[in-house]
CSV table of C-alpha atoms and ligand atoms in Angstrom, one decimal:
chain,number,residue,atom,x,y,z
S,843,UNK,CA,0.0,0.0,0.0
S,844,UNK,CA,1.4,3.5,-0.7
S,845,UNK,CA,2.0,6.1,1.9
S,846,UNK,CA,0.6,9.2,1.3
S,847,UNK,CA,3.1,10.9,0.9
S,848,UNK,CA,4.4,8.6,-1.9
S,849,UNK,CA,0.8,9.7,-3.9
S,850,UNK,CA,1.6,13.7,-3.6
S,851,UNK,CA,1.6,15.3,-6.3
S,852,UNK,CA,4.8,15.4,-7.9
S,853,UNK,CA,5.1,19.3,-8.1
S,854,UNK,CA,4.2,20.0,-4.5
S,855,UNK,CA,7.3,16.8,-3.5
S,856,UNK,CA,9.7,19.1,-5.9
S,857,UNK,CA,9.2,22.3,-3.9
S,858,UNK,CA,12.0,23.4,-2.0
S,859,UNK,CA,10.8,25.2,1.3
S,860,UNK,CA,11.3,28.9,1.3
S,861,UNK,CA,14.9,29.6,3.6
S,862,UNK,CA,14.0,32.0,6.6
S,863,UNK,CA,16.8,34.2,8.0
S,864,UNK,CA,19.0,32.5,11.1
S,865,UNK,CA,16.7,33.3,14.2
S,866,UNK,CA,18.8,35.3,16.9
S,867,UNK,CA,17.4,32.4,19.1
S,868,UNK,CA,19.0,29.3,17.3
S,869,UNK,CA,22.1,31.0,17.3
S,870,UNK,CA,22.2,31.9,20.8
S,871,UNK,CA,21.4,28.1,21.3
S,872,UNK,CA,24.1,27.1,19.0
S,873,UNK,CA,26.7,28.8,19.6
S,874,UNK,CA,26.0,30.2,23.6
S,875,UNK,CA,26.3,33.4,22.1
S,876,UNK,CA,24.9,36.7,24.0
S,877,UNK,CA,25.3,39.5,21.7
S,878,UNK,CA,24.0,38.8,18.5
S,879,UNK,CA,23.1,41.5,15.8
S,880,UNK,CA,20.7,40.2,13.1
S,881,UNK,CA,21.1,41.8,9.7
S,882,UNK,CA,19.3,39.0,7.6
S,883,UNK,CA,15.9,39.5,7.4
S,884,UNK,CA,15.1,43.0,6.6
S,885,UNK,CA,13.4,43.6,10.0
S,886,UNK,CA,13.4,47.4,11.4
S,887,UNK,CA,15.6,48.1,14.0
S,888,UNK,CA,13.6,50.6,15.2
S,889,UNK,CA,10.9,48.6,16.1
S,890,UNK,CA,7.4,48.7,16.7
S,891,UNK,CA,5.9,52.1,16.6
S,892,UNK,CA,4.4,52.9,19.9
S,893,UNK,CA,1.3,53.7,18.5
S,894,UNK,CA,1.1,50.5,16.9
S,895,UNK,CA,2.4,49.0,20.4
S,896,UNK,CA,-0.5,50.8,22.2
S,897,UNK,CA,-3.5,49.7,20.1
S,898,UNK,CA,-2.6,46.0,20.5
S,899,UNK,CA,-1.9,46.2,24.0
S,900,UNK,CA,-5.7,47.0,24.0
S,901,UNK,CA,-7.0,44.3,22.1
S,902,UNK,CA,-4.9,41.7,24.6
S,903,UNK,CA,-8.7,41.2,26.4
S,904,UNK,CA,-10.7,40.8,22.8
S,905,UNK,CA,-8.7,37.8,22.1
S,906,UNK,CA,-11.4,35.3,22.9
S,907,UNK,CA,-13.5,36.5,20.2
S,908,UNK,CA,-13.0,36.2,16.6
S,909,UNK,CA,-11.5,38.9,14.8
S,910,UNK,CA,-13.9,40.9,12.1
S,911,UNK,CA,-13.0,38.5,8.9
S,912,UNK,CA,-13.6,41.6,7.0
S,913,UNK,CA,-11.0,44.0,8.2
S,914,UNK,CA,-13.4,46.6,8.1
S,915,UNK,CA,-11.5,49.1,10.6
S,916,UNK,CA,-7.7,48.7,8.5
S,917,UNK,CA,-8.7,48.5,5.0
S,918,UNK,CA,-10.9,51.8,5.4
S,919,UNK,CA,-7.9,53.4,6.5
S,920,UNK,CA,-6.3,51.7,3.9
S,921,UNK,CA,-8.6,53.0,1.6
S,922,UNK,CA,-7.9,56.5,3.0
S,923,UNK,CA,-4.8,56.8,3.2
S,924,UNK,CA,-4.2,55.5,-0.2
S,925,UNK,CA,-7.3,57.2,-2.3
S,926,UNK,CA,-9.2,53.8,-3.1
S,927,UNK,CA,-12.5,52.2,-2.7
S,928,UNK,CA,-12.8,49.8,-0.3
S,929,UNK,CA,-13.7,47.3,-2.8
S,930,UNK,CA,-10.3,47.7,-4.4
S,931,UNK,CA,-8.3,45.8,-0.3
S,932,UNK,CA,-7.4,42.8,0.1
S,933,UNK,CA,-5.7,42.3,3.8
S,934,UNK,CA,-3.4,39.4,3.9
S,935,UNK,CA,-1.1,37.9,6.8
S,936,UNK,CA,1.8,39.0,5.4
S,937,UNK,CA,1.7,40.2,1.4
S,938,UNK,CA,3.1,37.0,1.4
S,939,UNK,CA,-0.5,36.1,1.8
S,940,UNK,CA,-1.2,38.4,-1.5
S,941,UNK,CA,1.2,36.6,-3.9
S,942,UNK,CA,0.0,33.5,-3.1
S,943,UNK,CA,-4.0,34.3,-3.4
S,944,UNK,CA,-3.0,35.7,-7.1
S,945,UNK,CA,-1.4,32.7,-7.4
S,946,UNK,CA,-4.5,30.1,-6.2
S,947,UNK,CA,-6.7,32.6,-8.0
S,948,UNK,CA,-5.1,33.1,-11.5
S,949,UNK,CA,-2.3,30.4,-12.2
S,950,UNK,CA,-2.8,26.4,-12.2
S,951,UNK,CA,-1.6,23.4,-14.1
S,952,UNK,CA,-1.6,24.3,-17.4
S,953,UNK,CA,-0.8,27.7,-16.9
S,954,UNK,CA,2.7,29.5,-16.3
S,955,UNK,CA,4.0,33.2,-14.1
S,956,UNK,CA,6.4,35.2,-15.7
S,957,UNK,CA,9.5,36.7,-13.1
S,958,UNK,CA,13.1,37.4,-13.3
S,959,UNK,CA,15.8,36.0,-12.2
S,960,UNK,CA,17.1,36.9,-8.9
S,961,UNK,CA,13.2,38.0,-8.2
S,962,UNK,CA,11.8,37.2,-4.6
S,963,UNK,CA,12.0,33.5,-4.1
S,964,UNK,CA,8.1,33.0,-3.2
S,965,UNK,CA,7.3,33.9,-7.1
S,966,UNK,CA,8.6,30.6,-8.1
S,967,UNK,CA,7.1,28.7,-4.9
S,968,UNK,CA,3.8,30.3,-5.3
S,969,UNK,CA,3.7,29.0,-8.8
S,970,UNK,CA,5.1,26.0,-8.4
S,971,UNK,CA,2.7,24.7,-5.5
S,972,UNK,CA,-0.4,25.7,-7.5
S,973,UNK,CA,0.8,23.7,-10.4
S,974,UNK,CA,2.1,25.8,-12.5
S,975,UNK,CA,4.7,26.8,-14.8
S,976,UNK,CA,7.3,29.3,-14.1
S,977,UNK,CA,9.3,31.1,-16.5
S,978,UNK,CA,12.3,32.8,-14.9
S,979,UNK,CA,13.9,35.8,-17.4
S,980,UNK,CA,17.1,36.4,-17.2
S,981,UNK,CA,18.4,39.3,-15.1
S,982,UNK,CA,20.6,42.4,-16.8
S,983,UNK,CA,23.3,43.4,-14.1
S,984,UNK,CA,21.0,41.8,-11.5
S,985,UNK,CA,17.9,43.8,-12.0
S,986,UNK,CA,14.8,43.0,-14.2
S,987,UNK,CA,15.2,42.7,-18.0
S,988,UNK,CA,11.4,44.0,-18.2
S,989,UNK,CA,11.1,44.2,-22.3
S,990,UNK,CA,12.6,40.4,-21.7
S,991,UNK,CA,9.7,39.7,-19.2
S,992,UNK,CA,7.1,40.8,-21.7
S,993,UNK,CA,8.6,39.6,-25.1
S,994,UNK,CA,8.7,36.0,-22.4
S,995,UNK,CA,5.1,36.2,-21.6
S,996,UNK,CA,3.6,32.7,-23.2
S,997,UNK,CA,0.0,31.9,-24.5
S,998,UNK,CA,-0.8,29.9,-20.9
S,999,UNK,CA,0.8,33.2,-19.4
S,1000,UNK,CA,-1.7,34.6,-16.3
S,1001,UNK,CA,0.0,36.3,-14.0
S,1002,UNK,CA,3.9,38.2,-14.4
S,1003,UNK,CA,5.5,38.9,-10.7
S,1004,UNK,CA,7.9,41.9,-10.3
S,1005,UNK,CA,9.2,43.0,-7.3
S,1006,UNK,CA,9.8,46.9,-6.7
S,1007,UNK,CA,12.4,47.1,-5.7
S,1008,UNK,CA,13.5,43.6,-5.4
S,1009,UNK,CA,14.9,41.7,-2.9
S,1010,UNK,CA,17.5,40.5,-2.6
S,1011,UNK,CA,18.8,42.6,-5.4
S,1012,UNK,CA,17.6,45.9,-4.2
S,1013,UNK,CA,17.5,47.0,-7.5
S,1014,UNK,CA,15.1,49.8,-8.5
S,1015,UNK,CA,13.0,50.2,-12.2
S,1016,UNK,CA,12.3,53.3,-12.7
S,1017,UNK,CA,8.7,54.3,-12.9
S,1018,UNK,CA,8.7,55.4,-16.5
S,1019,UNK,CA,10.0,51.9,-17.6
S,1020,UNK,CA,7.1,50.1,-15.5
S,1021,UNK,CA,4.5,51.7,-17.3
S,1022,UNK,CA,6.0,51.3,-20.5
S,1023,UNK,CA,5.6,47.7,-19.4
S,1024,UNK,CA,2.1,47.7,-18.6
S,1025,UNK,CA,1.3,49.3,-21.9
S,1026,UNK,CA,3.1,46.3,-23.5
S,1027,UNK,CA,1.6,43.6,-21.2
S,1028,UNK,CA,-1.2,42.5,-22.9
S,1029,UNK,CA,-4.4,42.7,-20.8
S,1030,UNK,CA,-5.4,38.9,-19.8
S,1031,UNK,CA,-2.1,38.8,-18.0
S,1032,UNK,CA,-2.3,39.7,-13.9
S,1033,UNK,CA,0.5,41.9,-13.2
S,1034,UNK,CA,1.7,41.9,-9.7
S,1035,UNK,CA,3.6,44.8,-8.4
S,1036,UNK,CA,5.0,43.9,-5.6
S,1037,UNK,CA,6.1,46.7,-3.4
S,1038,UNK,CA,7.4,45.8,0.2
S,1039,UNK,CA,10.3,48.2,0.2
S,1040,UNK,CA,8.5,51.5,-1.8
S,1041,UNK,CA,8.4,53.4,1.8
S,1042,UNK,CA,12.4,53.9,1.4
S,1043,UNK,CA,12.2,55.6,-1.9
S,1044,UNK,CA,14.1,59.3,-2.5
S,1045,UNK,CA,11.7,61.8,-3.7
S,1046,UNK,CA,13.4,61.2,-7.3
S,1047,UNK,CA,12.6,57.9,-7.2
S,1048,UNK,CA,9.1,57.6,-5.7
S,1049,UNK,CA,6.1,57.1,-8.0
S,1050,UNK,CA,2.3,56.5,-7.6
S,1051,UNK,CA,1.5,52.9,-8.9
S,1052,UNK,CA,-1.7,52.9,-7.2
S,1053,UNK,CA,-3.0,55.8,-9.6
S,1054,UNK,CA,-1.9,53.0,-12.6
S,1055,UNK,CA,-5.0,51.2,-11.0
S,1056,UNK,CA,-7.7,53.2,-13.1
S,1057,UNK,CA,-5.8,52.5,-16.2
S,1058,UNK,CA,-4.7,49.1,-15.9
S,1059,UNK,CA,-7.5,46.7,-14.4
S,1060,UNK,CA,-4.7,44.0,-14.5
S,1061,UNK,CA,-2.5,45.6,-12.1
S,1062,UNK,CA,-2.5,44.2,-8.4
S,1063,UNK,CA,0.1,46.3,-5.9
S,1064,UNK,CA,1.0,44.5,-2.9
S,1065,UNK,CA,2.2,46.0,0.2
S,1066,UNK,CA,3.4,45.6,3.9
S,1067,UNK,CA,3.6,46.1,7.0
S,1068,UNK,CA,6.9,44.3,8.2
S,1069,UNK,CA,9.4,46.4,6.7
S,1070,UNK,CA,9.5,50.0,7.1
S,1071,UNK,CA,6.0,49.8,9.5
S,1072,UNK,CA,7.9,47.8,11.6
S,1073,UNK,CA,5.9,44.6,11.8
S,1074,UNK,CA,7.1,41.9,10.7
S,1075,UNK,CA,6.0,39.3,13.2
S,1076,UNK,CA,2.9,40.6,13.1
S,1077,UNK,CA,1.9,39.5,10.0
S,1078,UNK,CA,0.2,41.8,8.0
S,1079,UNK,CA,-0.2,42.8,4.3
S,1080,UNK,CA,-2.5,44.2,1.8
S,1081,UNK,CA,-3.4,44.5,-2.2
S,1082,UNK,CA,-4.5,47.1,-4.0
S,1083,UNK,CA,-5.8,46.5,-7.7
S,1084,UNK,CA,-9.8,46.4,-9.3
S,1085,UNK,CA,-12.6,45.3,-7.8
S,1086,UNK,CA,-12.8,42.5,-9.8
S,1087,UNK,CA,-9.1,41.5,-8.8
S,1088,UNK,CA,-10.2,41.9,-5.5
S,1089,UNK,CA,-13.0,39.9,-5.3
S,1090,UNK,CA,-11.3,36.7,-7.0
S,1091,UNK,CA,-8.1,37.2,-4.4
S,1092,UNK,CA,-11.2,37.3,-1.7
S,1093,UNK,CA,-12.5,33.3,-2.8
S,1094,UNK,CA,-9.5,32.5,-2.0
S,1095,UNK,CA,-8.7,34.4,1.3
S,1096,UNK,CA,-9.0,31.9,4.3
S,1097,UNK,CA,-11.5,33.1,6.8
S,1098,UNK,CA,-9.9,35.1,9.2
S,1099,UNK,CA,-6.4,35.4,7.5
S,1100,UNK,CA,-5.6,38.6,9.6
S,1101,UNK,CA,-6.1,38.3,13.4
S,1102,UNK,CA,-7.4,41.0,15.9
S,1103,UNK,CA,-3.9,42.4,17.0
S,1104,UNK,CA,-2.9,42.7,13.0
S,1105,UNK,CA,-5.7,44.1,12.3
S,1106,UNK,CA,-5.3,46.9,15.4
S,1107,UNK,CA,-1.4,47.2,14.7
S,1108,UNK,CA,-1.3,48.0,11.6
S,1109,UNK,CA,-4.0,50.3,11.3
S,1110,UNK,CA,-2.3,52.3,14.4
S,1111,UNK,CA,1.2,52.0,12.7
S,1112,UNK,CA,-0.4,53.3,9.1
S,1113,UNK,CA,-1.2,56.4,11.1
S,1114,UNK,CA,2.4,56.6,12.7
S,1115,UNK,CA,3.9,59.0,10.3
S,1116,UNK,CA,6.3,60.0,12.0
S,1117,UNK,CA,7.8,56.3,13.2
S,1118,UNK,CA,7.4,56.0,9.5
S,1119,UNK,CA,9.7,58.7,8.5
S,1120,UNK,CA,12.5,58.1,11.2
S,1121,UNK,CA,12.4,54.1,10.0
S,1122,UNK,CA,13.5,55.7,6.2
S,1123,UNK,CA,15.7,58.2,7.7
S,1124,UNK,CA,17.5,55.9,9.6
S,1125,UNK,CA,17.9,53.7,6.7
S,1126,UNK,CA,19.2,55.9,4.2
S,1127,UNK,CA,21.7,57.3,7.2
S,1128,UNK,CA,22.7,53.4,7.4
S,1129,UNK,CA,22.9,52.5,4.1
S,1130,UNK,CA,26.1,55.3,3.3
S,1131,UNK,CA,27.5,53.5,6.0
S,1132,UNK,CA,27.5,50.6,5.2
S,1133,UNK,CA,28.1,51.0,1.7
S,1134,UNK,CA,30.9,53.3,2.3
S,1135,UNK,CA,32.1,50.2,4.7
S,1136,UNK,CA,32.0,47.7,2.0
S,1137,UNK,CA,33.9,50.2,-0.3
S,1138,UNK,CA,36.5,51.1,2.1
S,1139,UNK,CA,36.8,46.7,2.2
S,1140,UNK,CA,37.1,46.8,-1.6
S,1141,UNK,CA,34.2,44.8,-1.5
S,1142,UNK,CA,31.7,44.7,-4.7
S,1143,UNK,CA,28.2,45.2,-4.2
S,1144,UNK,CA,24.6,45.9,-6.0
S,1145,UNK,CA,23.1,49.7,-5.1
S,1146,UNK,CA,20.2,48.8,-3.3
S,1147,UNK,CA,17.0,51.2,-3.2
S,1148,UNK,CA,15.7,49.4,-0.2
S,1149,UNK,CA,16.8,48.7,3.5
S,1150,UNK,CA,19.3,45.8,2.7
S,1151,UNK,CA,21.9,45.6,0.2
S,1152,UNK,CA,23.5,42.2,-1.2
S,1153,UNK,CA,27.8,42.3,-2.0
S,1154,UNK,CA,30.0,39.9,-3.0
S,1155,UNK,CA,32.9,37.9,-0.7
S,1156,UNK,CA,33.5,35.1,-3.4
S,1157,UNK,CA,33.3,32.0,-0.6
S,1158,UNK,CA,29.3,33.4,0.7
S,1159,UNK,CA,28.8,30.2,2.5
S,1160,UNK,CA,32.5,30.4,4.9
S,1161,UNK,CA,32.7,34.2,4.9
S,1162,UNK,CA,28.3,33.6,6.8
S,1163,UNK,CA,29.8,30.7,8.7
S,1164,UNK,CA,32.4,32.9,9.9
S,1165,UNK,CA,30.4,35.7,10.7
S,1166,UNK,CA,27.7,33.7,12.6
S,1167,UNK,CA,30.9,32.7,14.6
S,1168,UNK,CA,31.7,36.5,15.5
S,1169,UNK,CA,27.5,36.8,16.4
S,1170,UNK,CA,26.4,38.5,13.4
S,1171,UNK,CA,24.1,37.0,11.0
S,1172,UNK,CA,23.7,37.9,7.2
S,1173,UNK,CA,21.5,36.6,4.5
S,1174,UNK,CA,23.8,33.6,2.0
S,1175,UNK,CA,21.4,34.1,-1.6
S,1176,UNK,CA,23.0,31.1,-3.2
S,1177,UNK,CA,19.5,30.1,-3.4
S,1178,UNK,CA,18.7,33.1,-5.5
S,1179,UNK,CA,21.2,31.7,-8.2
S,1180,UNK,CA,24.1,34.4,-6.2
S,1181,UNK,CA,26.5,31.7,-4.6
S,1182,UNK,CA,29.3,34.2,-4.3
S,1183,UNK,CA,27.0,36.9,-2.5
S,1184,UNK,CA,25.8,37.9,0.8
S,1185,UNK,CA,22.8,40.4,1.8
S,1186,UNK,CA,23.1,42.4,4.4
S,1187,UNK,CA,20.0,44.2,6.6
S,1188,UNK,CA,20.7,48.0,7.4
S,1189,UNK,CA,20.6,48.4,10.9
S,1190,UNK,CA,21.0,50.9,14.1
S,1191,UNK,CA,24.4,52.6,13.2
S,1192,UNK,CA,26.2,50.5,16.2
S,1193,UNK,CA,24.6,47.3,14.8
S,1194,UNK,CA,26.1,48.4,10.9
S,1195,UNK,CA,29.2,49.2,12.8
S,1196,UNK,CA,29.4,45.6,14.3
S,1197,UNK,CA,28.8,44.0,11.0
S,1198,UNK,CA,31.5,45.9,8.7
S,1199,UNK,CA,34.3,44.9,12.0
S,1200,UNK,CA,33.3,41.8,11.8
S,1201,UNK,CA,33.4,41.3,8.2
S,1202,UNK,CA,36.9,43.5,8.0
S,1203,UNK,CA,38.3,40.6,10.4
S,1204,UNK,CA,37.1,38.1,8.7
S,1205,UNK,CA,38.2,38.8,5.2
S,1206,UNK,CA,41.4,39.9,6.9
S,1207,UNK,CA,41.3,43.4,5.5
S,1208,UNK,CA,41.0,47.1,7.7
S,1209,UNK,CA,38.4,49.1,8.2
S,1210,UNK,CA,39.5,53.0,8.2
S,1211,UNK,CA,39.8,54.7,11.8
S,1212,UNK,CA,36.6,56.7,10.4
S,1213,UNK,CA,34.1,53.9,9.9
S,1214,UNK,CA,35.2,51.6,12.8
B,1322,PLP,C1,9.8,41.0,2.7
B,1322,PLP,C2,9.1,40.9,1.4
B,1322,PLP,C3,7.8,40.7,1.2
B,1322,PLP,C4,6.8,40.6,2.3
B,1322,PLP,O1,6.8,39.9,3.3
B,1322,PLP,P1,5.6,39.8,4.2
B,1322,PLP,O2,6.3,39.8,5.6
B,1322,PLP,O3,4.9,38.5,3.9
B,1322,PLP,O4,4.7,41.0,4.0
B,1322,PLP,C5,7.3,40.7,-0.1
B,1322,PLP,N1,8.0,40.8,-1.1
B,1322,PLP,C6,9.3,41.1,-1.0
B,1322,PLP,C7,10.1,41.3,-2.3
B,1322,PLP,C8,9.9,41.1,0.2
B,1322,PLP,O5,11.2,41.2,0.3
């Protein structure tokens, strides 16, 4: 008799899980190590706004009642904040949550995604665990070839995942290109912006996607609340596109996929402008530091227009082994087809500090007087 397991389907026994950043935790138990700076998951060192801290701290005595399964209370803000109909939300835990309901809702055996190489690695999972096909485009110097991504879009085509920026890249298209794709990207196809680092945009960079939404009925823009909003065990993330979109993403939406503290959290930290504006500052502050760090170690690495940047050491897997050693974890992307990279988190400016001493000892090299 066959085991179950022996009778899954054959794409869903091929998937390789999705590789989490070292938890601080497993490495103190490893290793007995007390001070430990984690740089490898793009969390906010600044974390939780206290307004978003306060408004859970007063749901704590709801919690034996269900939370409201439509969100009512975040996606008006939502709505608000971001000049759409409520009609046009869709709340996820996580926007990991979002990618996959486009996923379950558009793509399927016989059908195939569209993303680049080096994109964020649930684009291929997502696909792969509905049953479909993915087709990864080549990269041009590590960011999206988009004219490739269109010109690879296939008749059994539904959906085409680009992340903006992308992780683990960090590598920016400029808004002027995207729509240029949109225009191309004929209209049966589900494009899905993904855009969980948009909050650290400069003001030359920053561009309105969610205007795109009148014009382009196939455009869904995810968003979320762990990175810059400082929440990412919290679990929270939302899409913006048509109603239509919407309401397909909805039949798919487990009941209750955002609990009563998400749902409290993230409305409070949406309206925490000001946590929301020191979490960018601090980041761009961080990021010259530690890029100027990696140049003053003659290190390579990819200009990044979010709050992590990946560079190149040559041996990724001893140079992380080496730095877990010295407490400090970074992200290896081998698994992003990078095998001689590391990505890096931007931290507090002690934490950045930390990271660029322990990487100068480890490669061997100095750090100058001014940056250590
Ligand atoms: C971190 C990240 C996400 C979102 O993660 P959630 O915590 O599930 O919201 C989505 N896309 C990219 C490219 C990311 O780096």
């Amino acid at each position: 008799m066959p085991f179950p397991c022996d009778l899954a389907a054959d794409h869903i026994r091929a998937i390789a899980p999705y590789q989490p950043g070292k938890p601080t935790a497993e490495l103190q138990r490893e290793l007995g190590l007390t001070a430990i700076v984690k740089l490898a998951s793009n969390e906010n060192p600044l974390g939780v706004s206290p307004l978003a801290l306060q408004a859970m701290q007063d749901q704590l005595e709801t919690l034996a009642l269900y939370p409201d399964g439509n969100g009512f209370g975040l996606k008006t803000a939502i709505a608000a904040r971001f000049g759409v109909r409520l009609d046009q939300v869709v709340l996820g835990n996580g926007s990991n949550d979002i990618l996959e309901f486009a996923a379950r809702a558009f793509l399927g055996p016989g059908t195939s995604a569209v993303y680049s190489q080096h994109a964020f690695a649930v684009y291929p999972l997502a696909t792969q665990t509905v049953g479909a096909r993915g087709i990864e485009v080549p990269a041009r110097h590590f960011g999206c070839d988009l004219q490739a991504m269109v010109d690879a879009i296939a008749a059994d085509t539904r959906v085409l995942f680009i992340a903006n920026p992308n992780n683990p890249t960090g590598t920016f298209i400029p808004a002027a290109d995207l729509m240029a794709a949109l225009e191309r990207i004929p209209e049966h196809v589900l494009v899905v912006l993904d855009e969980a680092y948009t909050e650290y945009l400069g003001a030359d960079d920053v561009y309105d996607s969610i205007a795109w939404l009148a014009r382009f009925p196939n455009l869904l823009v995810s968003r979320t609340f762990s990175k810059a909003y400082g929440l990412a065990g919290l679990r929270v993330g939302f899409g913006l596109a048509s109603a239509a979109v919407i309401d397909l993403l909805n039949r798919v939406r487990p009941p209750f996929n955002v609990n009563t503290l998400g749902l409290a959290g993230a409305e409070a930290a949406l309206a925490d402008t000001a946590f929301l504006e020191r979490s960018v500052a601090l980041n761009r502050l961080g990021m010259q530091q530690v890029t100027q760090g990696l140049a003053a170690l003659d290190l390579e690495w990819i200009p990044s227009w979010g709050n992590f940047v990946a560079f190149r050491v040559g041996d990724a897997s001893g140079v992380y082994r080496a730095l877990l050693q010295r407490g400090v974890i970074v992200r290896p992307v081998g698994n992003y087809g990078m095998p001689e990279w590391l990505r890096v988190s931007i931290g507090l400016a002690a934490e950045n500090r930390t990271f660029l001493q322990a990487l100068a000892t480890v490669l061997q090299r100095t750090l100058p007087a001014s940056l250590a």
